[in-house]
Coordinates of C-alpha atoms in Angstrom, one line a residue:
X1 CA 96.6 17.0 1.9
X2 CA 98.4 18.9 4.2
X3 CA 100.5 16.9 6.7
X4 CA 101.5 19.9 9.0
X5 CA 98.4 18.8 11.2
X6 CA 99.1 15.6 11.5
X7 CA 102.6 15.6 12.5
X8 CA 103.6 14.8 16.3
X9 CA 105.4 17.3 17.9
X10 CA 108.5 15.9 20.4
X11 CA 107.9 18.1 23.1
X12 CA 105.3 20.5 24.1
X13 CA 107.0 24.3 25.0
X14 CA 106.7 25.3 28.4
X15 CA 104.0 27.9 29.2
X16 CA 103.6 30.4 31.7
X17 CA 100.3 29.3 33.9
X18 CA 97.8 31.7 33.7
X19 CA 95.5 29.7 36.1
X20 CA 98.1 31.0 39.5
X21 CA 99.9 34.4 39.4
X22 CA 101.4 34.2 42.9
X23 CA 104.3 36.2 43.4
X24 CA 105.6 33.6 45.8
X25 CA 106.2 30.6 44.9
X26 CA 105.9 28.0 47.8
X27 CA 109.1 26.0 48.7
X28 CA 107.6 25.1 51.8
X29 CA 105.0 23.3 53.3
X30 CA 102.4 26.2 54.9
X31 CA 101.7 26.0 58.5
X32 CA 98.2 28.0 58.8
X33 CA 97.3 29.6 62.0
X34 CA 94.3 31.4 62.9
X35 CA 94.2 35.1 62.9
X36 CA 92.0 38.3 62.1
X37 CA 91.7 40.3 59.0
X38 CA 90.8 43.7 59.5
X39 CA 90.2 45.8 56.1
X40 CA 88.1 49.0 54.6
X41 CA 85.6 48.8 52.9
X42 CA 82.4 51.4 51.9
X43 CA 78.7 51.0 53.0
X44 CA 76.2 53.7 52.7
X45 CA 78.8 55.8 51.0
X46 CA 80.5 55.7 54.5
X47 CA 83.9 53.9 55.3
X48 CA 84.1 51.3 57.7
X49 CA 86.8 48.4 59.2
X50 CA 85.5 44.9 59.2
X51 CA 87.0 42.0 60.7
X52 CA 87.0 38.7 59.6
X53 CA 88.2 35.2 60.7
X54 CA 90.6 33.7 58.5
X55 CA 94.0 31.7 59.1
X56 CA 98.2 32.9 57.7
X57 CA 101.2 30.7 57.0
X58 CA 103.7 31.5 59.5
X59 CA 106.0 31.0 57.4
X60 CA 105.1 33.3 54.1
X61 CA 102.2 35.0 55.4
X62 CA 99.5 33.6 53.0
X63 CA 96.2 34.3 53.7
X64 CA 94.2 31.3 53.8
X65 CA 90.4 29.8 54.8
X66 CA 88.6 29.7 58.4
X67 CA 90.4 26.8 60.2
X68 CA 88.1 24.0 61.0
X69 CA 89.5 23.7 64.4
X70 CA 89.2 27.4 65.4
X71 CA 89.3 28.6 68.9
X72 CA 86.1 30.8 68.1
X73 CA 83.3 28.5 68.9
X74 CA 80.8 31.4 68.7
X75 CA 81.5 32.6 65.0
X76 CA 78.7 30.7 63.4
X77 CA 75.5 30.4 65.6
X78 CA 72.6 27.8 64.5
X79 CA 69.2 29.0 64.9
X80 CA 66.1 26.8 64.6
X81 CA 63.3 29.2 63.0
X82 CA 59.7 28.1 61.7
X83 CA 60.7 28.0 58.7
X84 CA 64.0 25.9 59.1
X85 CA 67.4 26.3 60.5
X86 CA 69.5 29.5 59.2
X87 CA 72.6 30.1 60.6
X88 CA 73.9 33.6 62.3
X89 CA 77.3 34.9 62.3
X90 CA 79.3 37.1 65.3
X91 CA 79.3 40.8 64.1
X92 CA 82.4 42.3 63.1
X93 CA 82.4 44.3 66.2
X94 CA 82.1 41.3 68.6
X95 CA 84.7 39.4 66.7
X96 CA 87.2 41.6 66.9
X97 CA 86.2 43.1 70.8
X98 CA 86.2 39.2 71.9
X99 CA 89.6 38.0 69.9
X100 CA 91.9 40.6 69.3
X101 CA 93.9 40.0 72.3
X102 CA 93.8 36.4 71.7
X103 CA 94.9 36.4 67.7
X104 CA 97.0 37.9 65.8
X105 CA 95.5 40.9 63.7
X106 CA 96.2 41.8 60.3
X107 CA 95.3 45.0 58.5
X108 CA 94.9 43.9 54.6
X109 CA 93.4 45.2 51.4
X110 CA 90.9 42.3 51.0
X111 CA 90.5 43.0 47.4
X112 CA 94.0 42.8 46.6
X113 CA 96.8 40.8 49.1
X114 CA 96.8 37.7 49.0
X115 CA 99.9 37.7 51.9
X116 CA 99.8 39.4 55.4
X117 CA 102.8 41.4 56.0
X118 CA 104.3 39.6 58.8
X119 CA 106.1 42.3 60.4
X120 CA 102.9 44.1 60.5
X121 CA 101.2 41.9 63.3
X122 CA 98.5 43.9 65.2
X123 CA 98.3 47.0 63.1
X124 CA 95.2 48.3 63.5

């Protein structure tokens, strides 16, 4: 019988994590704020610029979740229909039109960036 199985290693060898790539390590606890994401993307075969709501660390610039607490109180509309309640969100247009003077605005490849590029504030 082979006993190489059954032996109890002393340690375990560190591993790189494959579950989180980020390139920047967090030494700091992240201080989200609300702000705008505007990026490219193609429908129809035409380019456009959406905008959505999303929040930063001011700190590092990670791009984070909708705040719960969010200063737009029209982003997510309830509407009561016969056959139940579905809920309606601002357009891209209107969001940005209504909050861009009020947030900060980041220009981002969605896809890709996981940071804002804090000197970039209100790029457009």
């Amino acid at each position: 019988m082979n006993n190489a199985y059954d032996e109890i290693p002393k340690y375990l060898k560190q591993k790189e994590s494959n579950v989180s790539k980020a390139h920047k390590k967090s030494k700091h606890k992240h201080q989200y704020a609300e702000c705008l994401i505007r990026y490219k993307c193609k429908w129809h075969e035409k380019d456009e610029i959406s905008t959505c709501l999303r929040s930063y660390c001011v700190i590092c610039g990670k791009i984070h979740d909708r705040m719960k607490n969010s200063i737009v109180k029209d982003y997510k509309i309830k509407v009561v229909t016969l056959h139940g309640t579905v809920y309606q969100f601002i357009s891209d247009d209107d969001l940005y039109e209504k909050y861009h003077d009020r947030l900060p605005v980041f220009f981002v490849d969605i896809w890709n960036d996981n940071y804002v590029n804090l000197n970039d504030e209100n790029t457009n």
